[in-house]
Structures are given as C-alpha cells and as structure tokens.
mmCIF file of C-alpha atoms in Angstrom:
data_model
loop_
_atom_site.group_PDB
_atom_site.id
_atom_site.type_symbol
_atom_site.label_atom_id
_atom_site.label_comp_id
_atom_site.label_asym_id
_atom_site.label_seq_id
_atom_site.Cartn_x
_atom_site.Cartn_y
_atom_site.Cartn_z
ATOM 1 C CA THR C 8 67.146 -74.040 -218.643
ATOM 2 C CA VAL C 9 67.543 -71.714 -215.704
ATOM 3 C CA GLY C 10 69.844 -71.911 -212.728
ATOM 4 C CA ALA C 11 71.357 -70.194 -209.735
ATOM 5 C CA VAL C 12 74.468 -70.582 -207.579
ATOM 6 C CA ALA C 13 74.888 -68.926 -204.211
ATOM 7 C CA LEU C 14 77.249 -68.444 -201.282
ATOM 8 C CA ASP C 15 75.596 -67.481 -197.995
ATOM 9 C CA LYS C 16 76.914 -65.660 -194.915
ATOM 10 C CA GLU C 17 77.772 -68.988 -193.292
ATOM 11 C CA GLY C 18 80.065 -69.877 -196.156
ATOM 12 C CA ASN C 19 77.732 -72.512 -197.572
ATOM 13 C CA LEU C 20 77.556 -73.039 -201.322
ATOM 14 C CA ALA C 21 74.470 -74.242 -203.200
ATOM 15 C CA ALA C 22 73.329 -74.763 -206.773
ATOM 16 C CA ALA C 23 69.856 -75.042 -208.287
ATOM 17 C CA THR C 24 68.893 -75.817 -211.885
ATOM 18 C CA SER C 25 65.514 -76.246 -213.594
ATOM 19 C CA THR C 26 64.429 -76.915 -217.165
ATOM 20 C CA GLY C 27 61.697 -77.896 -219.565
ATOM 21 C CA GLY C 28 64.278 -79.808 -221.593
ATOM 22 C CA LEU C 29 64.386 -80.062 -225.353
ATOM 23 C CA THR C 30 61.645 -79.126 -227.819
ATOM 24 C CA ASN C 31 60.088 -82.195 -229.499
ATOM 25 C CA LYS C 32 61.780 -84.623 -227.064
ATOM 26 C CA ARG C 33 60.423 -88.176 -226.843
ATOM 27 C CA TRP C 34 60.790 -91.436 -224.977
ATOM 28 C CA GLY C 35 61.154 -89.943 -221.531
ATOM 29 C CA ARG C 36 64.332 -88.131 -222.466
ATOM 30 C CA VAL C 37 66.216 -86.736 -219.478
ATOM 31 C CA GLY C 38 69.033 -84.229 -219.836
ATOM 32 C CA ASP C 39 71.796 -83.025 -217.572
ATOM 33 C CA THR C 40 69.727 -80.803 -215.291
ATOM 34 C CA PRO C 41 68.740 -83.411 -212.695
ATOM 35 C CA ILE C 42 72.039 -85.284 -212.983
ATOM 36 C CA ILE C 43 74.207 -84.307 -210.039
ATOM 37 C CA GLY C 44 77.706 -83.670 -211.387
ATOM 38 C CA GLY C 45 76.356 -83.187 -214.892
ATOM 39 C CA GLY C 46 74.382 -79.958 -214.832
ATOM 40 C CA ASN C 47 74.538 -79.190 -211.127
ATOM 41 C CA TYR C 48 77.075 -79.462 -208.324
ATOM 42 C CA ALA C 49 77.944 -77.770 -205.027
ATOM 43 C CA ARG C 50 80.544 -78.506 -202.374
ATOM 44 C CA ASN C 51 81.619 -76.192 -199.569
ATOM 45 C CA GLY C 52 85.161 -74.881 -199.837
ATOM 46 C CA ASN C 53 85.114 -75.798 -203.512
ATOM 47 C CA VAL C 54 82.497 -74.473 -205.963
ATOM 48 C CA ALA C 55 78.823 -74.363 -206.927
ATOM 49 C CA VAL C 56 77.976 -74.852 -210.607
ATOM 50 C CA SER C 57 74.825 -74.736 -212.718
ATOM 51 C CA ALA C 58 75.003 -75.599 -216.420
ATOM 52 C CA THR C 59 72.905 -74.922 -219.492
ATOM 53 C CA GLY C 60 73.296 -76.192 -223.018
ATOM 54 C CA MET C 61 73.306 -79.471 -224.913
ATOM 55 C CA GLY C 62 72.265 -81.829 -222.164
ATOM 56 C CA GLU C 63 73.588 -85.082 -223.561
ATOM 57 C CA LEU C 64 77.073 -83.615 -223.922
ATOM 58 C CA LEU C 65 76.977 -81.928 -220.534
ATOM 59 C CA MET C 66 76.282 -85.377 -219.086
ATOM 60 C CA ARG C 67 78.948 -87.159 -221.115
ATOM 61 C CA CYS C 68 81.516 -84.581 -220.002
ATOM 62 C CA THR C 69 80.213 -84.467 -216.398
ATOM 63 C CA VAL C 70 80.756 -80.756 -216.735
ATOM 64 C CA ALA C 71 79.823 -79.574 -213.243
ATOM 65 C CA GLY C 72 81.761 -82.350 -211.521
ATOM 66 C CA ASP C 73 84.782 -81.833 -213.768
ATOM 67 C CA ILE C 74 84.953 -78.139 -212.871
ATOM 68 C CA ALA C 75 84.736 -78.987 -209.169
ATOM 69 C CA GLY C 76 87.406 -81.682 -209.468
ATOM 70 C CA ARG C 77 89.852 -79.432 -211.297
ATOM 71 C CA MET C 78 89.488 -76.874 -208.522
ATOM 72 C CA GLN C 79 89.610 -79.320 -205.634
ATOM 73 C CA TYR C 80 92.367 -81.644 -206.777
ATOM 74 C CA GLY C 81 94.199 -79.558 -209.375
ATOM 75 C CA ASN C 82 94.055 -76.235 -207.564
ATOM 76 C CA ALA C 83 92.661 -74.544 -210.640
ATOM 77 C CA SER C 84 91.029 -71.161 -210.205
ATOM 78 C CA ILE C 85 87.330 -70.909 -210.897
ATOM 79 C CA ASP C 86 88.000 -69.019 -214.127
ATOM 80 C CA GLN C 87 90.542 -71.551 -215.349
ATOM 81 C CA ALA C 88 88.444 -74.576 -214.471
ATOM 82 C CA CYS C 89 85.298 -73.261 -216.124
ATOM 83 C CA ARG C 90 87.158 -72.130 -219.228
ATOM 84 C CA ASP C 91 89.061 -75.387 -219.664
ATOM 85 C CA VAL C 92 85.934 -77.516 -219.299
ATOM 86 C CA ILE C 93 83.554 -75.467 -221.444
ATOM 87 C CA HIS C 94 86.147 -74.945 -224.173
ATOM 88 C CA GLY C 95 87.676 -78.420 -223.768
ATOM 89 C CA ASP C 96 86.064 -81.795 -224.382
ATOM 90 C CA PHE C 97 82.586 -80.298 -224.213
ATOM 91 C CA LEU C 98 83.286 -77.996 -227.158
ATOM 92 C CA SER C 99 85.391 -80.476 -229.104
ATOM 93 C CA LEU C 100 82.565 -83.005 -228.969
ATOM 94 C CA GLY C 101 80.199 -80.422 -230.418
ATOM 95 C CA GLY C 102 78.695 -79.161 -227.199
ATOM 96 C CA GLU C 103 77.268 -75.672 -226.973
ATOM 97 C CA GLY C 104 76.334 -73.994 -223.742
ATOM 98 C CA GLY C 105 77.712 -72.509 -220.604
ATOM 99 C CA VAL C 106 77.950 -72.538 -216.847
ATOM 100 C CA ILE C 107 77.631 -70.176 -213.947
ATOM 101 C CA ALA C 108 79.835 -70.850 -210.958
ATOM 102 C CA ILE C 109 80.750 -69.334 -207.617
ATOM 103 C CA ASP C 110 83.689 -70.319 -205.418
ATOM 104 C CA ALA C 111 84.175 -70.403 -201.663
ATOM 105 C CA ASP C 112 85.342 -66.772 -201.633
ATOM 106 C CA GLY C 113 82.303 -65.562 -203.537
ATOM 107 C CA ARG C 114 84.033 -65.141 -206.880
ATOM 108 C CA VAL C 115 81.510 -65.495 -209.698
ATOM 109 C CA ASN C 116 82.307 -66.865 -213.136
ATOM 110 C CA PHE C 117 80.212 -67.037 -216.294
ATOM 111 C CA GLU C 118 81.649 -69.196 -219.071
ATOM 112 C CA LEU C 119 79.994 -69.962 -222.413
ATOM 113 C CA ASN C 120 81.066 -71.140 -225.860
ATOM 114 C CA CYS C 121 78.053 -69.820 -227.752
ATOM 115 C CA PRO C 122 76.816 -66.356 -228.720
ATOM 116 C CA GLY C 123 74.702 -65.669 -225.671
ATOM 117 C CA MET C 124 73.589 -66.645 -222.211
ATOM 118 C CA TYR C 125 70.947 -64.883 -220.175
ATOM 119 C CA ARG C 126 72.734 -64.153 -216.921
ATOM 120 C CA ALA C 127 72.938 -61.872 -213.922
ATOM 121 C CA THR C 128 74.703 -61.275 -210.637
ATOM 122 C CA VAL C 129 74.635 -58.587 -207.963
ATOM 123 C CA ASN C 130 77.410 -56.053 -207.374
ATOM 124 C CA GLU C 131 78.811 -54.785 -204.054
ATOM 125 C CA LYS C 132 76.171 -52.053 -203.926
ATOM 126 C CA GLY C 133 73.391 -54.592 -204.140
ATOM 127 C CA GLU C 134 72.541 -53.719 -207.736
ATOM 128 C CA ALA C 135 71.704 -56.313 -210.376
ATOM 129 C CA LEU C 136 74.180 -56.706 -213.224
ATOM 130 C CA VAL C 137 72.425 -58.281 -216.199
ATOM 131 C CA ALA C 138 73.920 -59.491 -219.485
ATOM 132 C CA ILE C 139 72.667 -61.460 -222.467
ATOM 133 C CA PHE C 140 75.261 -61.436 -225.272
ATOM 134 C CA MET K 5 82.408 -58.223 -189.829
ATOM 135 C CA THR K 6 79.930 -59.709 -192.253
ATOM 136 C CA ARG K 7 81.163 -62.612 -194.312
ATOM 137 C CA PRO K 8 80.805 -62.215 -198.070
ATOM 138 C CA PHE K 9 77.752 -63.577 -199.782
ATOM 139 C CA SER K 10 77.026 -63.712 -203.459
ATOM 140 C CA ILE K 11 74.680 -65.079 -206.088
ATOM 141 C CA ALA K 12 74.644 -65.570 -209.852
ATOM 142 C CA ILE K 13 71.944 -66.822 -212.174
ATOM 143 C CA HIS K 14 71.446 -67.937 -215.780
ATOM 144 C CA GLY K 15 68.367 -68.212 -217.944
ATOM 145 C CA GLY K 16 69.754 -70.484 -220.637
ATOM 146 C CA ALA K 17 72.434 -70.264 -223.316
ATOM 147 C CA GLY K 18 72.734 -70.756 -227.039
ATOM 148 C CA THR K 19 72.294 -68.789 -230.227
ATOM 149 C CA ILE K 20 70.520 -65.619 -229.250
ATOM 150 C CA GLU K 21 69.958 -63.567 -232.391
ATOM 151 C CA ARG K 22 70.753 -59.966 -231.563
ATOM 152 C CA SER K 23 69.007 -58.805 -234.728
ATOM 153 C CA LEU K 24 65.748 -60.391 -233.593
ATOM 154 C CA MET K 25 65.911 -59.029 -230.065
ATOM 155 C CA THR K 26 63.577 -56.046 -230.018
ATOM 156 C CA PRO K 27 64.197 -53.374 -227.386
ATOM 157 C CA GLU K 28 60.932 -54.342 -225.717
ATOM 158 C CA LEU K 29 61.800 -58.031 -225.557
ATOM 159 C CA GLU K 30 65.309 -57.358 -224.315
ATOM 160 C CA ALA K 31 63.872 -55.120 -221.614
ATOM 161 C CA SER K 32 61.529 -57.929 -220.577
ATOM 162 C CA TYR K 33 64.409 -60.383 -220.266
ATOM 163 C CA ARG K 34 66.561 -57.936 -218.355
ATOM 164 C CA LYS K 35 63.731 -57.145 -215.964
ATOM 165 C CA ALA K 36 63.008 -60.817 -215.294
ATOM 166 C CA LEU K 37 66.698 -61.636 -214.787
ATOM 167 C CA ALA K 38 67.069 -58.725 -212.373
ATOM 168 C CA GLN K 39 63.982 -59.818 -210.442
ATOM 169 C CA SER K 40 65.366 -63.328 -210.188
ATOM 170 C CA VAL K 41 68.825 -62.416 -208.962
ATOM 171 C CA MET K 42 67.465 -59.840 -206.535
ATOM 172 C CA ALA K 43 65.047 -62.393 -205.090
ATOM 173 C CA GLY K 44 67.986 -64.630 -204.272
ATOM 174 C CA HIS K 45 70.068 -61.716 -203.043
ATOM 175 C CA ALA K 46 67.296 -60.686 -200.648
ATOM 176 C CA VAL K 47 67.326 -64.137 -199.057
ATOM 177 C CA LEU K 48 71.097 -63.976 -198.555
ATOM 178 C CA GLU K 49 71.010 -60.423 -197.252
ATOM 179 C CA GLN K 50 68.514 -61.452 -194.589
ATOM 180 C CA GLY K 51 70.761 -64.282 -193.474
ATOM 181 C CA GLY K 52 69.001 -67.035 -195.386
ATOM 182 C CA SER K 53 70.748 -70.120 -196.699
ATOM 183 C CA SER K 54 72.392 -70.457 -200.063
ATOM 184 C CA VAL K 55 69.957 -73.280 -200.873
ATOM 185 C CA ASP K 56 66.941 -71.063 -200.221
ATOM 186 C CA ALA K 57 68.499 -68.186 -202.142
ATOM 187 C CA ALA K 58 69.194 -70.314 -205.202
ATOM 188 C CA VAL K 59 65.700 -71.821 -205.088
ATOM 189 C CA ALA K 60 64.113 -68.374 -204.716
ATOM 190 C CA ALA K 61 65.979 -67.077 -207.749
ATOM 191 C CA VAL K 62 65.067 -70.074 -209.889
ATOM 192 C CA THR K 63 61.433 -69.901 -208.800
ATOM 193 C CA VAL K 64 61.145 -66.397 -210.273
ATOM 194 C CA MET K 65 62.372 -67.674 -213.633
ATOM 195 C CA GLU K 66 60.100 -70.722 -213.495
ATOM 196 C CA ASP K 67 57.174 -68.347 -213.040
ATOM 197 C CA SER K 68 58.190 -66.285 -216.077
ATOM 198 C CA GLU K 69 57.146 -67.609 -219.475
ATOM 199 C CA LEU K 70 60.286 -66.108 -221.032
ATOM 200 C CA PHE K 71 62.438 -69.037 -219.901
ATOM 201 C CA ASN K 72 62.466 -72.769 -220.579
ATOM 202 C CA ALA K 73 61.472 -73.891 -217.095
ATOM 203 C CA GLY K 74 58.149 -74.018 -215.302
ATOM 204 C CA LYS K 75 55.616 -71.826 -217.120
ATOM 205 C CA GLY K 76 56.821 -71.451 -220.695
ATOM 206 C CA SER K 77 58.669 -74.756 -220.814
ATOM 207 C CA VAL K 78 59.221 -76.241 -224.257
ATOM 208 C CA LEU K 79 56.853 -78.957 -225.462
ATOM 209 C CA THR K 80 57.525 -82.621 -226.032
ATOM 210 C CA HIS K 81 56.663 -84.499 -229.211
ATOM 211 C CA ASP K 82 53.326 -85.367 -227.562
ATOM 212 C CA GLU K 83 52.599 -81.671 -226.878
ATOM 213 C CA THR K 84 53.080 -81.981 -223.145
ATOM 214 C CA VAL K 85 55.632 -80.508 -220.767
ATOM 215 C CA GLU K 86 58.112 -82.695 -218.888
ATOM 216 C CA MET K 87 60.307 -80.759 -216.516
ATOM 217 C CA ASP K 88 63.485 -81.567 -214.593
ATOM 218 C CA ALA K 89 65.117 -79.826 -211.645
ATOM 219 C CA SER K 90 67.867 -80.302 -209.098
ATOM 220 C CA VAL K 91 69.311 -78.744 -205.982
ATOM 221 C CA MET K 92 72.608 -79.438 -204.248
ATOM 222 C CA ASP K 93 73.664 -78.255 -200.804
ATOM 223 C CA GLY K 94 77.429 -77.832 -200.579
ATOM 224 C CA ARG K 95 77.371 -77.947 -196.796
ATOM 225 C CA ASN K 96 76.799 -81.678 -196.623
ATOM 226 C CA LEU K 97 76.695 -82.859 -200.253
ATOM 227 C CA GLU K 98 72.974 -83.488 -199.978
ATOM 228 C CA ALA K 99 71.152 -83.362 -203.280
ATOM 229 C CA GLY K 100 67.604 -83.552 -204.563
ATOM 230 C CA ALA K 101 66.475 -83.987 -208.142
ATOM 231 C CA VAL K 102 63.220 -84.587 -209.980
ATOM 232 C CA THR K 103 62.617 -85.544 -213.583
ATOM 233 C CA LEU K 104 59.649 -86.019 -215.938
ATOM 234 C CA ILE K 105 57.522 -83.643 -213.855
ATOM 235 C CA ARG K 106 54.225 -82.604 -215.428
ATOM 236 C CA HIS K 107 51.914 -81.139 -212.815
ATOM 237 C CA ILE K 108 54.050 -79.221 -210.322
ATOM 238 C CA LYS K 109 54.180 -75.435 -210.710
ATOM 239 C CA ASN K 110 57.721 -75.093 -209.380
ATOM 240 C CA PRO K 111 59.829 -78.229 -209.881
ATOM 241 C CA ILE K 112 62.807 -76.566 -208.194
ATOM 242 C CA GLN K 113 60.905 -76.426 -204.917
ATOM 243 C CA LEU K 114 60.054 -80.094 -205.238
ATOM 244 C CA ALA K 115 63.719 -80.896 -205.829
ATOM 245 C CA ARG K 116 64.550 -79.128 -202.568
ATOM 246 C CA ASP K 117 61.840 -81.127 -200.799
ATOM 247 C CA VAL K 118 63.216 -84.365 -202.196
ATOM 248 C CA MET K 119 66.572 -83.371 -200.721
ATOM 249 C CA GLN K 120 65.227 -82.264 -197.349
ATOM 250 C CA LYS K 121 62.180 -84.493 -196.800
ATOM 251 C CA SER K 122 63.022 -87.803 -198.437
ATOM 252 C CA PRO K 123 65.914 -90.225 -198.048
ATOM 253 C CA HIS K 124 66.449 -90.183 -201.819
ATOM 254 C CA ALA K 125 68.479 -88.084 -204.238
ATOM 255 C CA MET K 126 66.235 -88.359 -207.307
ATOM 256 C CA LEU K 127 62.569 -89.097 -207.942
ATOM 257 C CA ALA K 128 60.972 -89.468 -211.361
ATOM 258 C CA GLY K 129 57.599 -89.029 -213.037
ATOM 259 C CA GLU K 130 54.481 -90.288 -211.299
ATOM 260 C CA GLY K 131 56.404 -91.305 -208.205
ATOM 261 C CA ALA K 132 57.895 -87.864 -207.814
ATOM 262 C CA GLU K 133 54.487 -86.262 -208.198
ATOM 263 C CA SER K 134 52.930 -88.714 -205.764
ATOM 264 C CA PHE K 135 55.591 -87.710 -203.232
ATOM 265 C CA ALA K 136 54.773 -84.064 -203.932
ATOM 266 C CA PHE K 137 51.024 -84.398 -203.481
ATOM 267 C CA LYS K 138 50.843 -86.950 -200.681
ATOM 268 C CA GLU K 139 53.917 -86.157 -198.602
ATOM 269 C CA CYS K 140 54.453 -82.458 -199.237
ATOM 270 C CA GLY K 141 50.974 -81.094 -199.970
ATOM 271 C CA TYR K 142 51.693 -79.702 -203.405
ATOM 272 C CA GLU K 143 48.844 -78.430 -205.549
ATOM 273 C CA TYR K 144 48.062 -80.316 -208.778
ATOM 274 C CA VAL K 145 48.632 -77.992 -211.723
ATOM 275 C CA GLU K 146 47.062 -78.684 -215.118
ATOM 276 C CA GLN K 147 49.350 -78.804 -218.126
ATOM 277 C CA ASP K 148 47.537 -75.775 -219.584
ATOM 278 C CA TYR K 149 49.283 -73.586 -217.032
ATOM 279 C CA PHE K 150 52.670 -74.268 -218.617
ATOM 280 C CA PHE K 151 51.620 -73.841 -222.279
ATOM 281 C CA THR K 152 52.484 -70.787 -224.358
ATOM 282 C CA ASP K 153 51.812 -70.053 -228.031
ATOM 283 C CA ARG K 154 55.503 -69.431 -228.547
ATOM 284 C CA ARG K 155 56.415 -72.965 -227.494
ATOM 285 C CA TYR K 156 53.576 -74.515 -229.497
ATOM 286 C CA ASN K 157 54.766 -72.717 -232.619
ATOM 287 C CA GLU K 158 58.313 -73.881 -231.959
ATOM 288 C CA LEU K 159 57.109 -77.457 -231.651
ATOM 289 C CA LYS K 160 55.165 -77.284 -234.915
ATOM 290 C CA THR K 161 58.292 -76.022 -236.658
ATOM 291 C CA MET K 162 60.396 -78.781 -235.163
ATOM 292 C CA LYS K 163 57.917 -81.468 -236.149
ATOM 293 C CA LYS K 164 58.148 -80.296 -239.748
ATOM 294 C CA THR K 165 61.923 -80.618 -239.705
ATOM 295 C CA GLY K 166 61.893 -83.764 -237.606
ATOM 296 C CA GLY K 167 64.618 -82.587 -235.267
ATOM 297 C CA VAL K 168 64.968 -81.785 -231.638
ATOM 298 C CA ALA K 169 67.355 -78.823 -231.830
ATOM 299 C CA LEU K 170 65.666 -75.533 -232.525
ATOM 300 C CA SER K 171 66.440 -74.388 -236.026
ATOM 301 C CA GLU K 172 63.999 -71.682 -237.022
ATOM 302 C CA ALA K 173 64.961 -68.321 -235.654
ATOM 303 C CA ARG K 174 61.728 -66.406 -235.463
ATOM 304 C CA TYR K 175 62.480 -65.727 -231.833
ATOM 305 C CA PRO K 176 65.851 -64.433 -230.670
ATOM 306 C CA ASP K 177 66.716 -67.557 -228.737
ATOM 307 C CA GLU K 178 65.016 -70.317 -230.660
ATOM 308 C CA LYS K 179 68.388 -71.974 -230.961
ATOM 309 C CA LYS K 180 68.863 -71.809 -227.236
ATOM 310 C CA HIS K 181 69.782 -75.140 -225.763
ATOM 311 C CA GLY K 182 68.099 -76.163 -222.582
#
C-alpha cells in the first residue's frame, strides 16, 4: 500500500491511498484502502490520515476516523492520537501497520507498530527526508 | 506571508528485514520515495491543491514496481491484480474510492475522478472501469503491465503455504502488509 497526506497553501487537507491488496487474496476481498474512515480520512482544521497494514483490522478499528475523532472531539494532539490508535485496539487485536498523518498546522506524524515503514516528508529547505526502519 | 504547506508519504509497512536489504535495493527505495514526496511538494510549492499533491505523490509510487500499488501490485489467487484506491478532500469532506480495479494504470487518479466527476463516493469492479473508459477517457491497460516476477514468486510461495500473509522472507519486505 502507498499513500500521501498533504496540507496546501489554502489550508486544505487531503489524503490519498492506493494498494494492490493482499497476496493470494480471493473472493473479491477488499481491504481498508478504499474505505473512508478506515484507511483514509481528511477534514480541514482536523487531520489527514493514510494507513497501511492489516486491512481487516484497520477497518474493524476504523483507524483513520478514530484518529480524526480523538483530535476533533478529544483535543488530542496528532502525535497522541496516532500513537493511542496504532498501539491501542489495533495492536491488541493483532494488527500490524502504521499511519501517516498531517494536522491543520502542517505537523507531520508517522506512527507504526512494526519494524519498518517506507516513508518520507520534506523539510523546511525543500529537501526530502526518507526513512525505512 | 506564505501559509505553511506540507506533505508526507508512505510506501507500506510491516516486517522489513534489514539483513536482506542490500545497499542497492535500499538506494532504489530511497530514490523512489524521494521522487514521490518531491512530486507532491512541487505541486504544493506552485500553489496546487492538497488533493492534487497527494495524488501526484501516489502516482509516482504506483508507477514504481517497488511498491504494492499500480505496477508491481501483488497477485490474487487467480494470478490477476485487483487494486483499490481512495482520495478524500478535507475542504468539503468529498471522497472518491475505487475497488477491484484491473485495467487502470493509476487507480488513484480514477479515485479522484470518482470524487470530482461522479455523484458517488465509491465505484467497484467493472462499473468503476466502465466509468473510467466511457466517462473519463481512460486507456485500457492489460494485466501484463502490472505483473512482476517478484510478485509471481511471492504468490507461488503463498499458494504452497495456503495463506494470505507473506511468510517467506526472500525479499526484505515480503512480510509487508498492504
């Protein structure tokens, strides 16, 4: 799965996620990627989220929507919301994966509960910051 | 004063075996990730929308066979690709999603078109592709375009074990989930 979250100069948030799904999947299996609130969510003044990981559990935990709700209604910071969701029910139910998120002020957060996530952002100088492990 | 803009991307998460990551392969991943995030950054820098920036970044990764999306997607039990994608615009809570896509080079662009050019939030399978070809002028792409030897070998391994989670770590991220 791949994804991106962005905040533009107008203050608009957006999220995009795309995937080939699960190797050896059958029966028209659909994961979290196209499920709004599962693997993808964006709301101005709140947060944009794109998820990757075990799709069925990301759906059952409505991971992207849960992060947004904790921030909107619980006043959680982006770091706190992402950490509590990825290391909360999602992990306790056996879910592995992570999210990228960006808030209304442009703060970026990467949260994962597994050994690695291919990820990148851009620093203030316009240089790419890339990490894997 | 310019308002802040920012972008972040991911190319999947899971068990990525550091010991199996050769310097050459790691360099390839880092280059592709940098290209992706800079493609989105360029859109934002020029005053483009966050939707277009996110779609531009994802398109770069869909076009790279390193990632499980677009070209290089994992294979189904029937040795086909079935891809999913979604876009959400925080400005107005509009959303577009597609699922079970088989013949569209960049599903993320179709998801954006579903959001912007249809009254619906999600289209699936043949209907989604019919919308793409007839309403949006997309090119039909043969399944061969998406296939890679790496994914075929992964599928053969998974068929032997009968599972769906990747379990043989011949590649650094064969346990990567989604």
